């Protein structure tokens, strides 16, 4: 069974640009969550999608958005990039997105903003 | 709101020595508890979890953690570590009462460095 895949693995952008990251969950998983990992703030929850609907959202500005498609694949978008957006962005999938479900993480997309 | 505290940012240990990685949490509601491990340049992998029942949970690679409700702790232990255990370990909680919320609150991580 294939794991969670994220594309691209590495990305370099400049301030003011926008970026789209993609996540393909494990087959059969309907919930996709996104996390930002930085040395200073650690792992922080961005949002969670289930059946194409955003069910939960963390404390991030509106520049961070996401969506989920009917095949459960998810994308997150960051507009007007800032230097502080440089981070490892992790996607995780789970069967139903219930609190006790195991979340399976992808390898992440490392975003560098110059 | 919940918070997770991992007091030790780094833990150096010799191979075959025992280790304990500490995790304390704060929450106004019941929580599920998790330990995740992150190897260099990889995503997180679930090591073990406490949902209910026995307060001592074990992983397949020799780690164990004990849920202590009175001390709001979920410390991770291994009696004898191996070089391959070198990684970053994250303690996390999720809110039982929210039901459908797949939101993990993580600690800041503990870097376990095993040397010969």
mmCIF file of C-alpha atoms in Angstrom:
data_model
loop_
_atom_site.group_PDB
_atom_site.id
_atom_site.type_symbol
_atom_site.label_atom_id
_atom_site.label_comp_id
_atom_site.label_asym_id
_atom_site.label_seq_id
_atom_site.Cartn_x
_atom_site.Cartn_y
_atom_site.Cartn_z
ATOM 1 C CA UNK A 1 0.000 0.000 0.000
ATOM 2 C CA UNK A 2 1.521 3.296 -1.078
ATOM 3 C CA UNK A 3 2.124 5.888 1.628
ATOM 4 C CA UNK A 4 1.281 9.559 1.670
ATOM 5 C CA UNK A 5 3.014 11.399 -1.129
ATOM 6 C CA UNK A 6 3.761 15.085 -1.309
ATOM 7 C CA UNK A 7 4.916 17.103 -4.271
ATOM 8 C CA UNK A 8 7.161 18.851 -4.786
ATOM 9 C CA UNK A 9 9.674 17.818 -2.144
ATOM 10 C CA UNK A 10 11.608 21.056 -2.345
ATOM 11 C CA UNK A 11 10.571 24.507 -3.443
ATOM 12 C CA UNK A 12 12.301 27.879 -3.565
ATOM 13 C CA UNK A 13 10.238 31.028 -3.946
ATOM 14 C CA UNK A 14 10.712 34.737 -3.421
ATOM 15 C CA UNK A 15 8.741 37.061 -1.194
ATOM 16 C CA UNK A 16 5.397 38.080 -2.588
ATOM 17 C CA UNK A 17 4.959 35.010 -4.752
ATOM 18 C CA UNK A 18 2.384 32.339 -4.155
ATOM 19 C CA UNK A 19 2.851 28.586 -3.936
ATOM 20 C CA UNK A 20 0.724 25.462 -4.180
ATOM 21 C CA UNK A 21 1.659 22.217 -2.467
ATOM 22 C CA UNK A 22 0.056 18.888 -3.217
ATOM 23 C CA UNK A 23 -0.713 15.862 -1.072
ATOM 24 C CA UNK A 24 -2.000 12.446 -2.116
ATOM 25 C CA UNK A 25 -3.315 10.463 0.858
ATOM 26 C CA UNK A 26 -3.200 6.732 1.370
ATOM 27 C CA UNK A 27 -5.850 5.010 -0.712
ATOM 28 C CA UNK A 28 -9.132 4.868 1.204
ATOM 29 C CA UNK A 29 -8.233 7.666 3.582
ATOM 30 C CA UNK A 30 -10.733 10.506 3.521
ATOM 31 C CA UNK A 31 -9.130 12.943 5.939
ATOM 32 C CA UNK A 32 -6.126 15.096 5.122
ATOM 33 C CA UNK A 33 -4.429 17.424 7.587
ATOM 34 C CA UNK A 34 -1.656 19.923 7.025
ATOM 35 C CA UNK A 35 1.047 20.961 9.481
ATOM 36 C CA UNK A 36 3.825 23.525 9.362
ATOM 37 C CA UNK A 37 7.137 22.591 10.963
ATOM 38 C CA UNK A 38 9.733 25.256 11.791
ATOM 39 C CA UNK A 39 12.700 25.249 14.192
ATOM 40 C CA UNK A 40 11.208 28.118 16.177
ATOM 41 C CA UNK A 41 7.526 27.172 16.374
ATOM 42 C CA UNK A 42 7.737 23.413 16.032
ATOM 43 C CA UNK A 43 4.807 21.556 14.490
ATOM 44 C CA UNK A 44 1.665 23.602 14.115
ATOM 45 C CA UNK A 45 -1.695 22.513 12.763
ATOM 46 C CA UNK A 46 -2.876 24.371 9.682
ATOM 47 C CA UNK A 47 -6.180 22.754 8.689
ATOM 48 C CA UNK A 48 -7.992 19.476 8.126
ATOM 49 C CA UNK A 49 -10.205 18.415 5.263
ATOM 50 C CA UNK A 50 -12.717 15.593 5.116
ATOM 51 C CA UNK A 51 -14.888 14.819 2.112
ATOM 52 C CA UNK A 52 -13.898 18.077 0.425
ATOM 53 C CA UNK A 53 -14.905 20.169 3.459
ATOM 54 C CA UNK A 54 -12.626 22.020 5.824
ATOM 55 C CA UNK A 55 -13.539 20.766 9.295
ATOM 56 C CA UNK A 56 -10.865 22.318 11.444
ATOM 57 C CA UNK A 57 -8.497 25.224 11.142
ATOM 58 C CA UNK A 58 -5.446 26.369 13.080
ATOM 59 C CA UNK A 59 -4.339 29.898 13.876
ATOM 60 C CA UNK A 60 -2.810 30.928 10.596
ATOM 61 C CA UNK A 61 -3.553 34.020 8.501
ATOM 62 C CA UNK A 62 -5.900 33.890 5.552
ATOM 63 C CA UNK A 63 -2.920 33.715 3.176
ATOM 64 C CA UNK A 64 -2.898 30.012 3.972
ATOM 65 C CA UNK A 65 -5.697 28.124 2.295
ATOM 66 C CA UNK A 66 -6.421 24.650 1.124
ATOM 67 C CA UNK A 67 -8.852 22.431 -0.643
ATOM 68 C CA UNK A 68 -9.630 18.787 -1.093
ATOM 69 C CA UNK A 69 -10.776 17.052 -4.229
ATOM 70 C CA UNK A 70 -13.291 14.241 -4.663
ATOM 71 C CA UNK A 71 -10.470 11.682 -4.795
ATOM 72 C CA UNK A 72 -9.274 12.977 -1.366
ATOM 73 C CA UNK A 73 -6.140 14.548 -2.797
ATOM 74 C CA UNK A 74 -5.458 17.895 -1.188
ATOM 75 C CA UNK A 75 -3.657 21.079 -2.028
ATOM 76 C CA UNK A 76 -2.601 23.942 0.136
ATOM 77 C CA UNK A 77 -1.862 27.396 -1.151
ATOM 78 C CA UNK A 78 0.138 30.187 0.394
ATOM 79 C CA UNK A 79 -0.243 33.604 -1.180
ATOM 80 C CA UNK A 80 1.985 36.651 -0.795
ATOM 81 C CA UNK A 81 4.837 34.641 0.631
ATOM 82 C CA UNK A 82 6.835 36.023 3.553
ATOM 83 C CA UNK A 83 10.278 35.011 4.756
ATOM 84 C CA UNK A 84 8.682 33.485 7.832
ATOM 85 C CA UNK A 85 6.755 31.022 5.683
ATOM 86 C CA UNK A 86 9.968 29.081 5.108
ATOM 87 C CA UNK A 87 9.228 25.704 6.664
ATOM 88 C CA UNK A 88 8.652 22.034 6.169
ATOM 89 C CA UNK A 89 5.007 21.491 5.301
ATOM 90 C CA UNK A 90 3.717 18.092 6.294
ATOM 91 C CA UNK A 91 0.579 16.445 5.113
ATOM 92 C CA UNK A 92 -1.071 13.615 7.054
ATOM 93 C CA UNK A 93 -3.931 11.342 6.119
ATOM 94 C CA UNK A 94 -6.229 9.165 8.200
ATOM 95 C CA UNK A 95 -9.236 6.965 7.539
ATOM 96 C CA UNK A 96 -11.993 9.084 9.038
ATOM 97 C CA UNK A 97 -10.153 11.955 10.636
ATOM 98 C CA UNK A 98 -11.352 10.942 14.077
ATOM 99 C CA UNK A 99 -9.297 12.050 17.044
ATOM 100 C CA UNK A 100 -8.142 8.498 17.769
ATOM 101 C CA UNK A 101 -7.316 7.604 14.180
ATOM 102 C CA UNK A 102 -3.643 7.174 13.394
ATOM 103 C CA UNK A 103 -2.378 9.918 11.129
ATOM 104 C CA UNK A 104 0.082 8.853 8.456
ATOM 105 C CA UNK A 105 2.523 11.564 7.474
ATOM 106 C CA UNK A 106 4.134 12.252 4.146
ATOM 107 C CA UNK A 107 7.810 13.214 3.774
ATOM 108 C CA UNK A 108 6.952 16.889 3.552
ATOM 109 C CA UNK A 109 7.609 19.752 1.188
ATOM 110 C CA UNK A 110 10.467 22.001 2.211
ATOM 111 C CA UNK A 111 9.638 25.566 1.216
ATOM 112 C CA UNK A 112 12.339 28.200 1.200
ATOM 113 C CA UNK A 113 11.311 31.830 0.753
ATOM 114 C CA UNK A 114 14.073 34.210 -0.307
ATOM 115 C CA UNK B 1 -6.879 24.658 24.699
ATOM 116 C CA UNK B 2 -4.152 22.122 25.055
ATOM 117 C CA UNK B 3 -0.400 22.297 25.382
ATOM 118 C CA UNK B 4 2.383 19.746 25.395
ATOM 119 C CA UNK B 5 5.727 20.232 27.100
ATOM 120 C CA UNK B 6 8.835 18.274 26.286
ATOM 121 C CA UNK B 7 11.368 19.623 28.720
ATOM 122 C CA UNK B 8 14.424 18.048 27.135
ATOM 123 C CA UNK B 9 15.318 19.405 23.723
ATOM 124 C CA UNK B 10 18.249 17.008 23.410
ATOM 125 C CA UNK B 11 19.082 13.731 25.119
ATOM 126 C CA UNK B 12 22.496 12.206 24.476
ATOM 127 C CA UNK B 13 22.865 8.563 25.458
ATOM 128 C CA UNK B 14 25.273 5.714 24.865
ATOM 129 C CA UNK B 15 24.173 2.660 22.948
ATOM 130 C CA UNK B 16 22.591 -0.064 25.094
ATOM 131 C CA UNK B 17 21.857 2.428 27.872
ATOM 132 C CA UNK B 18 18.278 3.099 29.032
ATOM 133 C CA UNK B 19 16.532 6.320 28.102
ATOM 134 C CA UNK B 20 13.471 8.293 29.174
ATOM 135 C CA UNK B 21 11.998 11.126 27.127
ATOM 136 C CA UNK B 22 9.649 13.246 29.177
ATOM 137 C CA UNK B 23 6.283 14.574 28.089
ATOM 138 C CA UNK B 24 3.753 16.540 30.108
ATOM 139 C CA UNK B 25 0.493 17.910 28.821
ATOM 140 C CA UNK B 26 -2.126 20.387 29.872
ATOM 141 C CA UNK B 27 -5.750 20.108 28.849
ATOM 142 C CA UNK B 28 -9.171 20.999 30.224
ATOM 143 C CA UNK B 29 -10.692 17.915 28.557
ATOM 144 C CA UNK B 30 -9.750 14.291 28.092
ATOM 145 C CA UNK B 31 -7.069 13.610 25.520
ATOM 146 C CA UNK B 32 -5.578 10.851 23.460
ATOM 147 C CA UNK B 33 -1.793 10.690 23.651
ATOM 148 C CA UNK B 34 0.722 9.869 20.959
ATOM 149 C CA UNK B 35 4.455 9.595 20.421
ATOM 150 C CA UNK B 36 5.773 10.165 16.921
ATOM 151 C CA UNK B 37 9.328 9.712 15.649
ATOM 152 C CA UNK B 38 10.939 11.678 12.837
ATOM 153 C CA UNK B 39 14.089 10.412 11.163
ATOM 154 C CA UNK B 40 16.249 12.876 9.176
ATOM 155 C CA UNK B 41 14.583 14.125 6.007
ATOM 156 C CA UNK B 42 11.460 12.084 6.622
ATOM 157 C CA UNK B 43 7.943 12.661 7.822
ATOM 158 C CA UNK B 44 6.623 11.562 11.201
ATOM 159 C CA UNK B 45 5.859 7.964 12.059
ATOM 160 C CA UNK B 46 3.575 6.882 14.871
ATOM 161 C CA UNK B 47 5.529 5.097 17.581
ATOM 162 C CA UNK B 48 2.720 4.355 20.028
ATOM 163 C CA UNK B 49 -0.528 5.757 21.325
ATOM 164 C CA UNK B 50 -2.725 5.736 24.393
ATOM 165 C CA UNK B 51 -6.465 5.795 23.796
ATOM 166 C CA UNK B 52 -7.894 4.009 26.818
ATOM 167 C CA UNK B 53 -7.452 0.908 28.958
ATOM 168 C CA UNK B 54 -4.021 -0.142 30.191
ATOM 169 C CA UNK B 55 -1.935 2.896 30.989
ATOM 170 C CA UNK B 56 1.228 1.173 29.753
ATOM 171 C CA UNK B 57 1.523 0.983 25.978
ATOM 172 C CA UNK B 58 4.298 -0.591 23.963
ATOM 173 C CA UNK B 59 5.692 -0.283 20.454
ATOM 174 C CA UNK B 60 7.053 -3.072 18.304
ATOM 175 C CA UNK B 61 10.630 -1.790 18.546
ATOM 176 C CA UNK B 62 10.982 -1.854 22.328
ATOM 177 C CA UNK B 63 9.702 1.576 23.346
ATOM 178 C CA UNK B 64 7.013 1.931 25.967
ATOM 179 C CA UNK B 65 5.115 4.846 27.474
ATOM 180 C CA UNK B 66 2.976 5.127 30.559
ATOM 181 C CA UNK B 67 0.003 7.419 30.891
ATOM 182 C CA UNK B 68 -0.133 9.048 34.300
ATOM 183 C CA UNK B 69 -3.342 11.009 34.649
ATOM 184 C CA UNK B 70 -2.576 12.538 38.039
ATOM 185 C CA UNK B 71 0.747 13.881 36.799
ATOM 186 C CA UNK B 72 -0.562 14.573 33.290
ATOM 187 C CA UNK B 73 2.464 12.831 31.850
ATOM 188 C CA UNK B 74 3.203 10.353 29.079
ATOM 189 C CA UNK B 75 6.922 9.644 29.318
ATOM 190 C CA UNK B 76 8.604 7.461 26.712
ATOM 191 C CA UNK B 77 11.138 4.847 27.800
ATOM 192 C CA UNK B 78 13.393 2.242 26.294
ATOM 193 C CA UNK B 79 15.534 -0.078 28.426
ATOM 194 C CA UNK B 80 18.339 -0.367 25.876
ATOM 195 C CA UNK B 81 18.761 2.003 22.929
ATOM 196 C CA UNK B 82 20.372 1.343 19.577
ATOM 197 C CA UNK B 83 22.212 3.640 17.202
ATOM 198 C CA UNK B 84 19.244 3.414 14.844
ATOM 199 C CA UNK B 85 17.027 5.051 17.505
ATOM 200 C CA UNK B 86 18.741 8.371 16.825
ATOM 201 C CA UNK B 87 15.910 10.653 15.744
ATOM 202 C CA UNK B 88 13.573 13.432 16.867
ATOM 203 C CA UNK B 89 10.702 12.315 19.085
ATOM 204 C CA UNK B 90 7.463 14.245 19.370
ATOM 205 C CA UNK B 91 4.771 13.866 21.965
ATOM 206 C CA UNK B 92 1.286 14.881 20.835
ATOM 207 C CA UNK B 93 -2.295 15.023 22.101
ATOM 208 C CA UNK B 94 -5.688 15.192 20.482
ATOM 209 C CA UNK B 95 -8.915 16.254 22.096
ATOM 210 C CA UNK B 96 -11.271 13.346 22.830
ATOM 211 C CA UNK B 97 -14.323 15.536 23.146
ATOM 212 C CA UNK B 98 -14.183 17.087 19.715
ATOM 213 C CA UNK B 99 -15.005 13.740 18.190
ATOM 214 C CA UNK B 100 -14.228 14.345 14.589
ATOM 215 C CA UNK B 101 -11.329 16.738 14.960
ATOM 216 C CA UNK B 102 -8.149 15.295 13.537
ATOM 217 C CA UNK B 103 -6.000 17.964 15.147
ATOM 218 C CA UNK B 104 -2.788 17.064 16.899
ATOM 219 C CA UNK B 105 -1.074 19.430 19.302
ATOM 220 C CA UNK B 106 2.628 18.669 19.386
ATOM 221 C CA UNK B 107 5.417 19.264 21.845
ATOM 222 C CA UNK B 108 8.597 20.913 20.642
ATOM 223 C CA UNK B 109 10.385 17.611 20.230
ATOM 224 C CA UNK B 110 13.325 15.832 21.845
ATOM 225 C CA UNK B 111 16.370 14.997 19.825
ATOM 226 C CA UNK B 112 17.680 11.574 20.918
ATOM 227 C CA UNK B 113 21.330 11.156 20.003
ATOM 228 C CA UNK B 114 22.698 7.655 20.513
ATOM 229 C CA UNK B 115 26.463 7.177 20.358
ATOM 230 C CA UNK B 116 28.838 4.240 20.713
#
